[in-house]
Coordinates of C-alpha atoms and ligand atoms in Angstrom, one line a residue:
M1 CA -33.2 8.2 14.9
E2 CA -31.2 11.4 15.3
P3 CA -27.7 10.0 14.0
L4 CA -29.5 8.3 11.2
V5 CA -31.3 11.4 10.1
T6 CA -28.1 13.3 10.3
A7 CA -26.6 10.8 8.2
L8 CA -29.1 10.6 5.6
R9 CA -29.5 14.4 5.5
A10 CA -25.5 14.6 4.9
I11 CA -25.6 12.4 2.0
S12 CA -28.7 13.5 0.4
E13 CA -27.1 15.8 -2.4
P14 CA -25.8 15.1 -5.8
T15 CA -22.0 16.1 -5.2
R16 CA -22.0 14.4 -2.0
L17 CA -23.3 11.3 -3.6
R18 CA -20.8 11.4 -6.3
I19 CA -18.0 11.8 -3.8
L20 CA -19.3 8.7 -1.9
S21 CA -19.1 6.7 -5.5
L22 CA -15.5 8.2 -5.9
L23 CA -14.4 7.1 -2.3
S24 CA -16.0 3.9 -2.5
R25 CA -12.7 3.1 -4.9
G26 CA -10.3 4.0 -2.3
E27 CA -8.9 6.7 -0.3
L28 CA -8.4 10.4 -2.1
T29 CA -7.1 13.6 -1.4
V30 CA -9.4 16.7 -1.4
S31 CA -7.1 18.0 -4.9
E32 CA -7.9 14.6 -6.2
L33 CA -11.5 15.0 -5.7
V34 CA -11.5 18.5 -7.0
N35 CA -9.7 17.1 -10.1
V36 CA -12.6 14.7 -10.8
L37 CA -15.5 16.7 -9.7
G38 CA -14.6 19.9 -11.4
Q39 CA -15.7 22.1 -8.5
S40 CA -13.9 24.5 -6.6
Q41 CA -11.5 23.4 -3.5
P42 CA -13.9 25.3 -0.9
R43 CA -16.8 23.7 -2.3
V44 CA -15.6 20.3 -2.4
S45 CA -14.2 21.0 1.2
R46 CA -17.4 21.9 2.4
H47 CA -19.1 18.8 1.2
I48 CA -16.3 16.7 2.6
K49 CA -16.8 18.3 5.8
L50 CA -20.5 17.6 6.2
L51 CA -20.0 14.1 5.2
A52 CA -17.4 13.9 8.1
S53 CA -19.1 15.6 10.5
A54 CA -22.0 12.8 10.0
G55 CA -19.7 9.9 10.3
I56 CA -19.8 8.8 6.7
V57 CA -16.3 9.9 5.7
E58 CA -13.1 9.9 8.0
R59 CA -10.3 12.2 7.8
L60 CA -6.7 11.0 7.6
P61 CA -4.5 14.1 8.2
E62 CA -0.7 13.4 7.2
G63 CA 1.9 15.9 6.9
T64 CA 0.3 18.5 4.8
W65 CA -2.1 16.1 2.9
V66 CA -5.3 14.9 4.2
F67 CA -6.6 11.5 2.9
Y68 CA -10.4 11.0 2.9
R69 CA -11.9 7.6 2.9
L70 CA -15.4 6.1 3.6
A71 CA -16.0 5.2 7.4
D72 CA -15.1 1.5 7.9
Q73 CA -17.6 1.0 10.9
G74 CA -20.8 2.3 12.7
L75 CA -23.7 3.7 11.4
G76 CA -21.8 6.0 8.7
Q77 CA -20.5 2.9 7.2
Q78 CA -23.8 1.1 7.0
V79 CA -25.3 4.1 5.4
A80 CA -22.7 4.8 2.8
Q81 CA -22.8 1.1 1.9
S82 CA -26.5 0.8 1.5
V83 CA -26.4 4.1 -0.6
I84 CA -23.6 2.7 -2.8
S85 CA -25.4 -0.6 -3.4
L86 CA -28.3 1.8 -4.9
F87 CA -26.1 3.4 -7.3
S88 CA -27.0 2.4 -10.7
K89 CA -24.0 1.4 -13.4
Q90 CA -26.2 3.3 -16.0
E91 CA -25.9 6.6 -14.1
Q92 CA -24.0 8.6 -16.5
V93 CA -22.6 11.4 -13.9
L94 CA -21.0 8.7 -11.8
A95 CA -19.8 6.8 -14.8
R96 CA -17.9 9.9 -16.1
D97 CA -16.6 10.5 -12.7
L98 CA -15.2 7.0 -12.3
E99 CA -13.5 7.6 -15.9
R100 CA -11.9 11.0 -14.6
L101 CA -10.8 9.1 -11.5
E102 CA -9.1 6.5 -13.5
S103 CA -7.2 9.3 -15.6
V104 CA -6.3 11.1 -12.6
K105 CA -4.8 7.6 -10.8
H106 CA -3.1 7.1 -14.1
A107 CA -1.3 10.4 -14.2
R108 CA -0.1 9.6 -10.9
I109 CA 1.2 6.2 -11.8
H110 CA 2.8 7.6 -14.9
A111 CA 4.6 10.4 -12.8
A112 CA 5.8 7.6 -10.5
D113 CA 7.0 5.5 -13.3
T114 CA 8.7 8.3 -14.6
Y115 CA 10.1 9.0 -11.5
F116 CA 11.6 5.2 -11.1
A117 CA 12.9 5.2 -14.7
E118 CA 15.0 8.1 -13.8
V119 CA 16.1 7.2 -10.9
A120 CA 16.8 3.4 -11.5
K121 CA 20.4 3.7 -11.9
D122 CA 21.0 5.5 -8.9
W123 CA 18.5 3.6 -6.8
A124 CA 20.9 1.7 -4.7
Q125 CA 22.3 5.3 -3.2
I126 CA 19.0 6.8 -2.9
R127 CA 17.8 4.0 -1.0
S128 CA 20.8 4.0 1.5
L129 CA 20.0 7.8 2.1
H130 CA 17.8 7.1 5.1
L131 CA 19.5 4.3 7.0
S132 CA 22.4 2.1 6.1
E133 CA 21.4 -1.0 3.8
G134 CA 23.5 -3.2 5.8
S135 CA 21.3 -2.6 9.1
V136 CA 18.0 -3.0 7.2
E137 CA 18.9 -6.1 5.8
A138 CA 20.6 -7.6 8.5
A139 CA 17.3 -6.8 10.7
L140 CA 15.3 -8.1 7.8
C141 CA 17.1 -11.5 7.6
A142 CA 17.2 -11.8 11.4
A143 CA 13.2 -11.6 11.1
A144 CA 12.8 -13.9 8.3
G145 CA 15.1 -16.7 10.4
N146 CA 17.7 -18.8 9.2
R147 CA 15.8 -21.3 7.3
Q148 CA 15.7 -22.2 3.7
F149 CA 12.5 -21.1 1.9
K150 CA 11.0 -22.9 -1.3
S151 CA 9.6 -20.3 -3.2
M152 CA 10.3 -16.4 -2.7
L153 CA 8.2 -13.3 -4.3
D154 CA 9.7 -9.9 -4.0
I155 CA 7.0 -7.2 -4.7
G156 CA 8.1 -4.0 -6.3
T157 CA 11.4 -5.5 -6.5
G158 CA 13.2 -2.7 -8.2
T159 CA 16.7 -3.3 -8.8
G160 CA 16.1 -7.0 -7.3
R161 CA 18.0 -6.1 -4.2
M162 CA 15.9 -8.4 -1.7
L163 CA 16.3 -11.3 -4.4
E164 CA 20.2 -10.7 -4.0
V165 CA 19.6 -10.5 -0.1
F166 CA 17.7 -13.8 0.0
G167 CA 19.0 -15.5 -3.1
A168 CA 20.8 -18.0 -1.1
Q169 CA 18.1 -18.7 1.4
T170 CA 15.6 -19.8 -1.4
D171 CA 15.3 -22.6 -4.0
R172 CA 13.7 -20.3 -6.5
A173 CA 12.6 -16.5 -6.4
T174 CA 10.6 -14.1 -8.6
G175 CA 10.6 -10.3 -8.3
I176 CA 7.8 -8.2 -10.0
D177 CA 7.7 -4.7 -10.8
L178 CA 5.8 -2.2 -12.8
S179 CA 9.1 -0.3 -14.2
H180 CA 10.8 -1.7 -17.1
A181 CA 13.8 0.3 -16.4
M182 CA 14.1 -1.1 -12.9
L183 CA 13.7 -4.5 -14.3
N184 CA 16.4 -3.9 -16.4
L185 CA 18.7 -3.2 -13.9
A186 CA 17.4 -6.3 -11.7
R187 CA 18.4 -8.6 -14.3
L188 CA 21.9 -7.3 -14.8
N189 CA 22.2 -7.4 -10.9
L190 CA 20.9 -11.0 -10.6
E191 CA 23.4 -11.8 -13.6
K192 CA 26.4 -10.4 -12.0
S193 CA 25.2 -12.1 -8.5
D194 CA 24.9 -15.4 -10.3
L195 CA 21.6 -16.2 -9.0
P196 CA 20.1 -18.1 -11.7
H197 CA 17.3 -19.3 -9.8
C198 CA 16.2 -16.0 -9.1
S199 CA 14.1 -13.8 -12.1
V200 CA 11.9 -10.9 -12.6
R201 CA 9.0 -10.3 -14.6
H202 CA 6.7 -7.4 -15.4
S203 CA 3.5 -7.2 -13.4
D204 CA 1.2 -4.8 -11.4
L205 CA 1.4 -5.8 -7.6
Y206 CA -2.3 -5.3 -7.4
N207 CA -3.0 -8.1 -9.7
L208 CA -0.3 -10.6 -9.3
P209 CA 0.0 -13.3 -12.0
F210 CA 0.4 -16.3 -9.7
E211 CA -2.1 -18.9 -8.2
T212 CA -3.2 -18.5 -4.6
A213 CA -1.0 -19.8 -2.1
K214 CA 2.2 -20.2 -4.2
F215 CA 5.0 -18.6 -2.0
D216 CA 6.3 -19.4 1.5
L217 CA 8.3 -16.1 1.5
I218 CA 6.8 -12.5 0.3
T219 CA 9.0 -9.4 0.8
I220 CA 7.9 -6.0 0.2
H221 CA 10.6 -3.6 0.8
Q222 CA 10.0 0.2 0.6
V223 CA 7.2 0.2 -1.7
L224 CA 4.0 0.8 0.3
H225 CA 4.4 4.5 0.6
Y226 CA 4.4 4.7 -3.2
L227 CA 1.0 3.1 -3.3
D228 CA -2.6 4.5 -3.3
E229 CA -4.2 1.3 -1.8
P230 CA -1.7 -0.1 0.2
K231 CA -4.1 -2.3 2.0
T232 CA -5.5 -3.9 -1.1
A233 CA -1.9 -4.4 -2.3
L234 CA -1.3 -6.3 1.1
A235 CA -4.5 -8.4 0.8
E236 CA -3.1 -9.3 -3.1
A237 CA 0.3 -10.3 -1.7
A238 CA -1.4 -12.4 1.1
R239 CA -3.6 -14.2 -1.5
A240 CA -0.4 -15.4 -3.2
L241 CA 1.1 -16.5 0.5
A242 CA 1.1 -20.3 1.3
P243 CA -0.1 -21.7 4.7
G244 CA 2.9 -21.4 7.0
G245 CA 4.6 -18.9 4.9
L246 CA 6.2 -15.8 6.0
M247 CA 5.5 -12.1 4.8
A248 CA 7.8 -9.2 5.4
I249 CA 7.1 -5.6 4.9
V250 CA 9.8 -2.9 5.2
D251 CA 8.6 0.6 5.5
F252 CA 8.9 4.1 7.3
A253 CA 7.4 4.8 10.5
P254 CA 5.2 8.0 10.3
H255 CA 7.4 11.0 9.9
Q256 CA 7.2 14.8 8.3
L257 CA 9.2 14.8 5.2
E258 CA 7.1 16.5 2.7
F259 CA 9.8 16.7 0.2
L260 CA 9.8 13.0 0.0
R261 CA 6.3 13.6 -1.6
E262 CA 7.5 16.5 -3.7
Q263 CA 10.9 15.1 -5.0
H264 CA 10.6 11.3 -4.5
A265 CA 6.8 10.4 -5.6
H266 CA 6.0 9.1 -2.1
R267 CA 2.2 9.1 -1.5
R268 CA 2.3 8.4 2.4
L269 CA 4.6 9.6 4.9
G270 CA 5.1 6.3 6.8
F271 CA 2.7 3.8 8.5
T272 CA 1.5 3.2 12.3
D273 CA 2.1 -0.1 13.4
G274 CA -1.8 -0.2 13.9
E275 CA -2.5 0.4 10.4
V276 CA -0.1 -2.2 9.0
E277 CA -1.0 -4.8 11.7
S278 CA -4.5 -4.2 10.8
W279 CA -4.3 -4.7 7.4
M280 CA -2.0 -7.8 7.9
R281 CA -5.0 -9.4 10.2
T282 CA -7.5 -8.6 7.8
A283 CA -5.5 -10.1 5.0
G284 CA -5.7 -13.3 7.0
L285 CA -2.2 -13.1 8.4
G286 CA -1.2 -13.9 12.3
K287 CA 1.8 -14.1 14.4
I288 CA 2.7 -10.7 13.5
T289 CA 5.5 -9.0 14.7
H290 CA 7.2 -5.6 14.2
T291 CA 10.7 -4.2 14.7
A292 CA 11.7 -0.5 14.7
L293 CA 15.3 0.5 13.3
R294 CA 16.1 4.0 14.6
P295 CA 18.4 6.2 12.6
D296 CA 21.9 6.5 13.9
T297 CA 22.0 10.3 14.2
S298 CA 25.7 10.2 14.2
E299 CA 26.0 8.7 10.8
T300 CA 25.6 11.0 7.9
H301 CA 22.0 9.9 7.0
T302 CA 20.6 13.2 7.0
N303 CA 16.8 12.4 6.8
H304 CA 16.8 10.6 10.3
L305 CA 13.6 8.2 9.2
T306 CA 12.9 5.2 11.3
V307 CA 12.6 1.9 9.3
K308 CA 10.0 -0.6 10.3
I309 CA 9.9 -4.3 9.5
W310 CA 6.5 -6.0 10.2
T311 CA 6.2 -9.9 9.5
G312 CA 3.2 -12.1 9.8
E313 CA 2.5 -15.5 8.9
R314 CA -0.7 -17.4 7.1
A315 CA -1.6 -20.4 9.4
L316 CA -1.1 -23.6 8.7
A317 CA -3.9 -25.7 7.5
S318 CA -3.9 -27.9 10.6
E319 CA -3.6 -24.7 12.9
S320 CA -6.5 -22.7 11.1
S321 CA -8.8 -25.7 11.5
S322 CA -7.8 -26.0 15.3
Q323 CA -8.4 -22.5 15.7
S324 CA -11.7 -22.5 14.3
K325 CA -12.9 -25.5 16.3
A326 CA -11.6 -23.8 19.4
L327 CA -13.8 -20.7 18.3
E328 CA -16.8 -23.0 17.8
E329 CA -16.3 -24.5 21.1
S330 CA -16.0 -21.3 22.9
E331 CA -19.3 -20.1 20.8
T332 CA -21.4 -22.9 22.0
Ligands
LIG1 C1 11.3 2.3 -3.8 S1 11.1 1.3 -4.9 C2 11.8 -0.3 -4.1 C3 12.5 -1.1 -4.8 C4 13.0 -2.4 -4.1 N1 11.9 -3.1 -3.5 C5 14.0 -1.9 -3.0 O1 13.7 -1.4 -1.7 O2 15.3 -1.5 -3.5 C6 9.7 0.8 -5.2 C7 9.2 -0.1 -6.5 O3 7.8 -0.3 -6.6 C8 7.3 -0.5 -7.7 N2 6.3 -0.3 -8.0 C9 5.3 0.9 -7.7 N3 4.0 0.6 -8.3 C10 3.8 -0.7 -8.4 C11 2.8 -1.6 -8.8 N4 1.7 -1.2 -8.9 N5 3.2 -2.6 -9.2 C12 4.3 -3.2 -9.3 N6 5.6 -2.5 -8.9 C13 5.2 -1.3 -8.4 C14 8.4 0.6 -8.7 O4 8.2 0.7 -9.8 C15 9.5 0.6 -7.6 O5 10.6 -0.2 -8.5

Protein backbone atom coordinates (compact mmCIF):
# COMPACT_ATOMS: atom_id res chain seq x y z
CA MET A 1 0.00 0.00 0.00
CA GLU A 2 2.82 2.39 0.88
CA PRO A 3 3.94 3.29 -2.70
CA LEU A 4 0.29 3.87 -3.71
CA VAL A 5 -0.35 6.12 -0.71
CA THR A 6 2.87 8.06 -1.49
CA ALA A 7 1.86 8.49 -5.15
CA LEU A 8 -1.69 9.60 -4.26
CA ARG A 9 -0.39 12.02 -1.63
CA ALA A 10 2.10 13.52 -4.08
CA ILE A 11 -0.65 14.13 -6.61
CA SER A 12 -3.35 15.48 -4.32
CA GLU A 13 -2.60 19.19 -4.56
CA PRO A 14 -4.04 21.66 -7.12
CA THR A 15 -0.76 22.85 -8.70
CA ARG A 16 0.50 19.28 -8.99
CA LEU A 17 -2.72 18.28 -10.74
CA ARG A 18 -2.19 21.17 -13.14
CA ILE A 19 1.39 19.98 -13.78
CA LEU A 20 0.05 16.51 -14.47
CA SER A 21 -2.42 17.88 -16.97
CA LEU A 22 0.30 19.91 -18.74
CA LEU A 23 2.79 17.03 -18.89
CA SER A 24 0.09 14.81 -20.38
CA ARG A 25 0.63 17.00 -23.50
CA GLY A 26 4.37 16.21 -23.71
CA GLU A 27 7.76 16.91 -22.12
CA LEU A 28 8.32 20.37 -20.66
CA THR A 29 11.11 22.24 -18.91
CA VAL A 30 10.62 23.95 -15.53
CA SER A 31 10.79 27.38 -17.14
CA GLU A 32 7.98 26.41 -19.53
CA LEU A 33 5.90 25.17 -16.59
CA VAL A 34 6.68 28.41 -14.72
CA ASN A 35 5.47 30.41 -17.73
CA VAL A 36 2.20 28.53 -17.93
CA LEU A 37 1.46 28.21 -14.21
CA GLY A 38 2.45 31.79 -13.36
CA GLN A 39 4.21 30.69 -10.17
CA SER A 40 7.81 31.21 -9.05
CA GLN A 41 10.53 28.83 -10.22
CA PRO A 42 11.36 27.55 -6.68
CA ARG A 43 7.68 26.75 -6.07
CA VAL A 44 7.24 24.90 -9.33
CA SER A 45 10.55 23.05 -8.79
CA ARG A 46 9.38 21.92 -5.35
CA HIS A 47 6.13 20.53 -6.78
CA ILE A 48 8.01 18.75 -9.56
CA LYS A 49 10.48 17.31 -7.07
CA LEU A 50 7.64 15.79 -5.04
CA LEU A 51 6.04 14.30 -8.15
CA ALA A 52 9.40 12.92 -9.28
CA SER A 53 10.20 11.31 -5.94
CA ALA A 54 6.77 9.61 -5.96
CA GLY A 55 7.57 8.14 -9.42
CA ILE A 56 4.81 10.13 -11.16
CA VAL A 57 7.17 12.27 -13.19
CA GLU A 58 10.55 11.48 -14.76
CA ARG A 59 13.46 13.90 -14.78
CA LEU A 60 15.60 13.98 -17.95
CA PRO A 61 18.63 16.24 -17.54
CA GLU A 62 20.26 17.30 -20.78
CA GLY A 63 23.06 19.88 -20.69
CA THR A 64 21.87 22.82 -18.60
CA TRP A 65 18.20 22.02 -19.30
CA VAL A 66 16.07 19.44 -17.56
CA PHE A 67 12.99 18.01 -19.27
CA TYR A 68 10.14 16.52 -17.26
CA ARG A 69 7.67 13.98 -18.52
CA LEU A 70 5.07 11.65 -17.06
CA ALA A 71 6.41 8.24 -16.04
CA ASP A 72 5.80 5.74 -18.81
CA GLN A 73 5.78 2.64 -16.66
CA GLY A 74 5.08 1.31 -13.19
CA LEU A 75 2.70 2.47 -10.51
CA GLY A 76 3.54 6.15 -11.17
CA GLN A 77 2.28 5.83 -14.74
CA GLN A 78 -0.90 4.01 -13.68
CA VAL A 79 -1.74 6.58 -11.02
CA ALA A 80 -1.01 9.51 -13.36
CA GLN A 81 -3.13 8.07 -16.18
CA SER A 82 -6.03 7.23 -13.85
CA VAL A 83 -6.09 10.74 -12.42
CA ILE A 84 -5.77 12.35 -15.89
CA SER A 85 -8.80 10.35 -17.05
CA LEU A 86 -10.80 12.05 -14.30
CA PHE A 87 -10.01 15.59 -15.49
CA SER A 88 -13.05 17.34 -16.83
CA LYS A 89 -12.90 19.42 -20.02
CA GLN A 90 -15.15 21.86 -18.19
CA GLU A 91 -12.47 22.54 -15.56
CA GLN A 92 -11.64 26.20 -16.22
CA VAL A 93 -8.19 26.26 -14.59
CA LEU A 94 -6.93 23.30 -16.64
CA ALA A 95 -8.45 24.68 -19.84
CA ARG A 96 -6.70 28.04 -19.31
CA ASP A 97 -3.39 26.25 -18.59
CA LEU A 98 -3.67 24.36 -21.87
CA GLU A 99 -4.38 27.60 -23.73
CA ARG A 100 -1.28 29.20 -22.17
CA LEU A 101 0.73 26.08 -23.03
CA GLU A 102 -0.34 26.46 -26.66
CA SER A 103 0.88 30.06 -26.70
CA VAL A 104 4.22 29.07 -25.07
CA LYS A 105 4.65 26.41 -27.76
CA HIS A 106 3.56 28.82 -30.42
CA ALA A 107 6.20 31.34 -29.32
CA ARG A 108 8.84 28.61 -29.53
CA ILE A 109 7.72 27.51 -33.00
CA HIS A 110 7.72 31.14 -34.10
CA ALA A 111 11.30 31.61 -32.78
CA ALA A 112 12.46 28.48 -34.67
CA ASP A 113 10.65 29.59 -37.81
CA THR A 114 12.29 33.03 -37.60
CA TYR A 115 15.65 31.30 -37.17
CA PHE A 116 15.11 29.13 -40.26
CA ALA A 117 13.90 32.10 -42.30
CA GLU A 118 17.07 33.96 -41.31
CA VAL A 119 19.50 31.13 -41.97
CA ALA A 120 17.78 29.64 -45.03
CA LYS A 121 20.20 31.11 -47.55
CA ASP A 122 23.30 30.05 -45.53
CA TRP A 123 21.84 26.69 -44.53
CA ALA A 124 24.14 24.50 -46.67
CA GLN A 125 27.15 26.10 -44.99
CA ILE A 126 25.70 25.82 -41.46
CA ARG A 127 24.77 22.17 -42.03
CA SER A 128 28.33 21.26 -42.95
CA LEU A 129 29.77 22.97 -39.85
CA HIS A 130 29.50 19.77 -37.86
CA LEU A 131 30.80 17.06 -40.17
CA SER A 132 31.41 17.13 -43.86
CA GLU A 133 28.15 16.77 -45.73
CA GLY A 134 29.79 14.33 -48.14
CA SER A 135 30.63 11.77 -45.41
CA VAL A 136 27.11 11.89 -43.94
CA GLU A 137 25.43 11.59 -47.32
CA ALA A 138 27.70 8.71 -48.43
CA ALA A 139 26.91 6.82 -45.21
CA LEU A 140 23.20 7.55 -45.57
CA CYS A 141 23.16 6.27 -49.16
CA ALA A 142 25.03 3.15 -48.04
CA ALA A 143 22.46 2.60 -45.28
CA ALA A 144 19.55 2.99 -47.75
CA GLY A 145 21.20 0.52 -50.14
CA ASN A 146 21.57 0.56 -53.87
CA ARG A 147 17.91 0.21 -54.78
CA GLN A 148 15.20 2.17 -56.54
CA PHE A 149 12.38 3.62 -54.40
CA LYS A 150 8.90 4.24 -55.79
CA SER A 151 7.94 7.07 -53.53
CA MET A 152 10.09 9.09 -51.10
CA LEU A 153 9.14 11.55 -48.38
CA ASP A 154 11.70 13.91 -46.84
CA ILE A 155 10.40 15.32 -43.56
CA GLY A 156 11.69 18.80 -42.59
CA THR A 157 13.26 19.04 -46.03
CA GLY A 158 14.74 22.54 -45.54
CA THR A 159 16.52 23.43 -48.77
CA GLY A 160 15.62 20.02 -50.23
CA ARG A 161 19.09 18.51 -49.95
CA MET A 162 17.84 14.96 -49.27
CA LEU A 163 15.65 15.12 -52.37
CA GLU A 164 18.73 16.00 -54.40
CA VAL A 165 20.74 13.18 -52.80
CA PHE A 166 18.09 10.50 -53.42
CA GLY A 167 16.54 12.09 -56.54
CA ALA A 168 18.06 9.59 -58.96
CA GLN A 169 17.03 6.67 -56.75
CA THR A 170 13.32 7.51 -56.54
CA ASP A 171 10.50 7.54 -59.08
CA ARG A 172 8.76 10.32 -57.18
CA ALA A 173 9.78 12.35 -54.12
CA THR A 174 8.13 14.93 -51.88
CA GLY A 175 9.68 17.13 -49.22
CA ILE A 176 7.63 18.87 -46.54
CA ASP A 177 8.60 21.79 -44.32
CA LEU A 178 7.00 24.47 -42.17
CA SER A 179 9.32 27.28 -43.27
CA HIS A 180 8.29 29.12 -46.43
CA ALA A 181 11.80 30.60 -46.74
CA MET A 182 13.33 27.11 -46.75
CA LEU A 183 10.72 25.83 -49.22
CA ASN A 184 11.43 28.67 -51.64
CA LEU A 185 15.09 27.70 -51.69
CA ALA A 186 14.24 24.02 -52.03
CA ARG A 187 12.16 24.82 -55.15
CA LEU A 188 15.07 26.74 -56.69
CA ASN A 189 17.50 23.92 -55.86
CA LEU A 190 15.26 21.24 -57.37
CA GLU A 191 14.88 23.28 -60.50
CA LYS A 192 18.65 23.82 -60.75
CA SER A 193 19.28 20.11 -60.25
CA ASP A 194 16.70 19.27 -62.90
CA LEU A 195 14.61 16.97 -60.71
CA PRO A 196 11.06 17.45 -62.06
CA HIS A 197 9.81 14.34 -60.24
CA CYS A 198 10.74 15.92 -56.87
CA SER A 199 8.55 18.58 -55.27
CA VAL A 200 8.04 20.27 -51.91
CA ARG A 201 5.00 21.43 -50.02
CA HIS A 202 4.17 23.34 -46.90
CA SER A 203 3.09 21.06 -44.09
CA ASP A 204 3.53 20.31 -40.42
CA LEU A 205 5.38 17.07 -39.74
CA TYR A 206 3.04 16.28 -36.83
CA ASN A 207 0.12 16.12 -39.21
CA LEU A 208 1.30 14.85 -42.59
CA PRO A 209 -1.18 15.45 -45.41
CA PHE A 210 -0.69 11.93 -46.81
CA GLU A 211 -2.55 8.67 -46.61
CA THR A 212 -1.23 5.83 -44.47
CA ALA A 213 1.52 3.56 -45.92
CA LYS A 214 2.22 5.77 -48.95
CA PHE A 215 6.03 6.00 -49.07
CA ASP A 216 8.73 3.34 -49.36
CA LEU A 217 11.54 5.71 -48.28
CA ILE A 218 11.24 8.34 -45.56
CA THR A 219 14.18 10.51 -44.51
CA ILE A 220 14.35 12.77 -41.44
CA HIS A 221 17.67 14.55 -41.71
CA GLN A 222 18.76 16.85 -38.85
CA VAL A 223 15.23 17.70 -37.81
CA LEU A 224 14.42 15.80 -34.58
CA HIS A 225 16.61 17.97 -32.33
CA TYR A 226 14.44 21.01 -33.11
CA LEU A 227 11.23 19.34 -32.02
CA ASP A 228 9.15 19.34 -28.83
CA GLU A 229 7.87 15.86 -29.50
CA PRO A 230 10.34 13.79 -31.52
CA LYS A 231 8.58 10.57 -30.52
CA THR A 232 5.23 11.81 -31.83
CA ALA A 233 6.93 13.01 -35.03
CA LEU A 234 8.40 9.54 -35.59
CA ALA A 235 5.04 7.88 -35.01
CA GLU A 236 3.41 10.15 -37.61
CA ALA A 237 6.26 9.48 -40.07
CA ALA A 238 5.95 5.72 -39.50
CA ARG A 239 2.24 5.95 -40.27
CA ALA A 240 3.12 7.15 -43.77
CA LEU A 241 5.67 4.34 -44.34
CA ALA A 242 4.60 1.46 -46.60
CA PRO A 243 5.12 -2.20 -45.63
CA GLY A 244 8.70 -3.09 -46.57
CA GLY A 245 9.57 0.64 -46.60
CA LEU A 246 12.69 2.13 -45.04
CA MET A 247 12.93 5.04 -42.62
CA ALA A 248 16.32 6.76 -42.22
CA ILE A 249 16.90 9.25 -39.43
CA VAL A 250 20.02 11.39 -39.19
CA ASP A 251 20.73 13.37 -36.04
CA PHE A 252 23.37 13.98 -33.39
CA ALA A 253 24.55 11.64 -30.66
CA PRO A 254 24.24 13.20 -27.14
CA HIS A 255 26.50 16.26 -26.75
CA GLN A 256 27.00 19.27 -24.50
CA LEU A 257 27.07 22.20 -26.94
CA GLU A 258 24.60 24.53 -25.21
CA PHE A 259 25.27 27.34 -27.70
CA LEU A 260 23.35 25.32 -30.30
CA ARG A 261 20.27 25.95 -28.18
CA GLU A 262 20.97 29.60 -27.66
CA GLN A 263 22.12 30.48 -31.18
CA HIS A 264 20.66 27.78 -33.42
CA ALA A 265 17.20 26.98 -32.01
CA HIS A 266 18.10 23.39 -31.01
CA ARG A 267 15.81 21.96 -28.33
CA ARG A 268 17.51 18.61 -27.71
CA LEU A 269 21.28 18.11 -27.43
CA GLY A 270 21.35 14.88 -29.44
CA PHE A 271 19.77 11.49 -28.78
CA THR A 272 20.88 8.13 -27.42
CA ASP A 273 20.49 4.96 -29.49
CA GLY A 274 18.18 3.55 -26.80
CA GLU A 275 15.85 6.53 -27.02
CA VAL A 276 15.53 6.65 -30.83
CA GLU A 277 15.34 2.88 -31.17
CA SER A 278 12.55 2.57 -28.61
CA TRP A 279 10.56 5.30 -30.43
CA MET A 280 11.08 3.43 -33.71
CA ARG A 281 9.97 0.13 -32.20
CA THR A 282 6.91 1.78 -30.60
CA ALA A 283 6.07 3.22 -34.03
CA GLY A 284 6.02 -0.34 -35.43
CA LEU A 285 9.43 -0.43 -37.12
CA GLY A 286 11.82 -3.37 -37.04
CA LYS A 287 15.24 -4.36 -38.47
CA ILE A 288 16.66 -1.30 -36.71
CA THR A 289 20.29 -0.37 -37.39
CA HIS A 290 22.49 2.45 -36.17
CA THR A 291 25.73 3.90 -37.47
CA ALA A 292 27.94 6.52 -35.79
CA LEU A 293 29.96 8.97 -37.84
CA ARG A 294 32.61 10.36 -35.58
CA PRO A 295 34.09 13.76 -36.37
CA ASP A 296 37.50 13.86 -37.94
CA THR A 297 39.31 16.02 -35.39
CA SER A 298 41.99 16.87 -37.93
CA GLU A 299 39.39 18.61 -40.10
CA THR A 300 38.32 22.18 -39.55
CA HIS A 301 34.87 21.19 -38.19
CA THR A 302 35.10 23.00 -34.92
CA ASN A 303 32.22 21.43 -33.04
CA HIS A 304 33.25 17.80 -33.12
CA LEU A 305 29.77 16.32 -32.99
CA THR A 306 29.07 12.66 -33.70
CA VAL A 307 26.37 12.22 -36.33
CA LYS A 308 24.14 9.13 -36.06
CA ILE A 309 22.14 7.36 -38.71
CA TRP A 310 19.29 5.13 -37.56
CA THR A 311 17.31 3.04 -40.02
CA GLY A 312 14.23 0.91 -39.50
CA GLU A 313 11.76 -0.92 -41.71
CA ARG A 314 8.05 -1.55 -41.60
CA ALA A 315 7.46 -5.29 -41.89
CA LEU A 316 5.85 -6.64 -45.05
CA ALA A 317 2.28 -7.86 -44.54
CA SER A 318 3.47 -11.48 -45.01
CA GLU A 319 6.28 -11.00 -42.42
CA SER A 320 3.98 -9.44 -39.83
CA SER A 321 1.36 -12.19 -40.21
CA SER A 322 4.00 -14.91 -39.83
CA GLN A 323 5.44 -13.03 -36.83
CA SER A 324 2.03 -12.84 -35.14
CA LYS A 325 1.43 -16.52 -35.94
CA ALA A 326 4.78 -17.40 -34.32
CA LEU A 327 3.83 -15.26 -31.32
CA GLU A 328 0.42 -16.95 -31.03
CA GLU A 329 2.07 -20.38 -31.21
CA SER A 330 4.64 -19.47 -28.56
CA GLU A 331 1.84 -18.21 -26.30
CA THR A 332 -0.25 -21.38 -26.61
C1 LIG B 1 17.90 21.79 -39.53
S1 LIG B 1 16.77 21.97 -40.76
C2 LIG B 1 17.14 20.53 -41.69
C3 LIG B 1 16.80 20.68 -43.12
C4 LIG B 1 17.22 19.49 -44.00
N1 LIG B 1 16.60 18.25 -43.59
C5 LIG B 1 18.71 19.39 -44.02
O1 LIG B 1 19.27 18.56 -43.29
O2 LIG B 1 19.35 20.19 -44.70
C6 LIG B 1 15.27 21.51 -39.93
C7 LIG B 1 14.06 21.79 -40.79
O3 LIG B 1 12.92 21.26 -40.10
C8 LIG B 1 11.85 22.14 -40.34
N2 LIG B 1 10.81 21.95 -39.32
C9 LIG B 1 10.90 22.21 -37.99
N3 LIG B 1 9.73 21.92 -37.40
C10 LIG B 1 8.90 21.46 -38.36
C11 LIG B 1 7.54 21.02 -38.36
N4 LIG B 1 6.81 20.98 -37.23
N5 LIG B 1 7.01 20.62 -39.53
C12 LIG B 1 7.73 20.66 -40.68
N6 LIG B 1 9.01 21.09 -40.74
C13 LIG B 1 9.58 21.50 -39.59
C14 LIG B 1 12.48 23.53 -40.29
O4 LIG B 1 11.69 24.50 -40.92
C15 LIG B 1 13.80 23.27 -40.99
O5 LIG B 1 13.74 23.55 -42.36
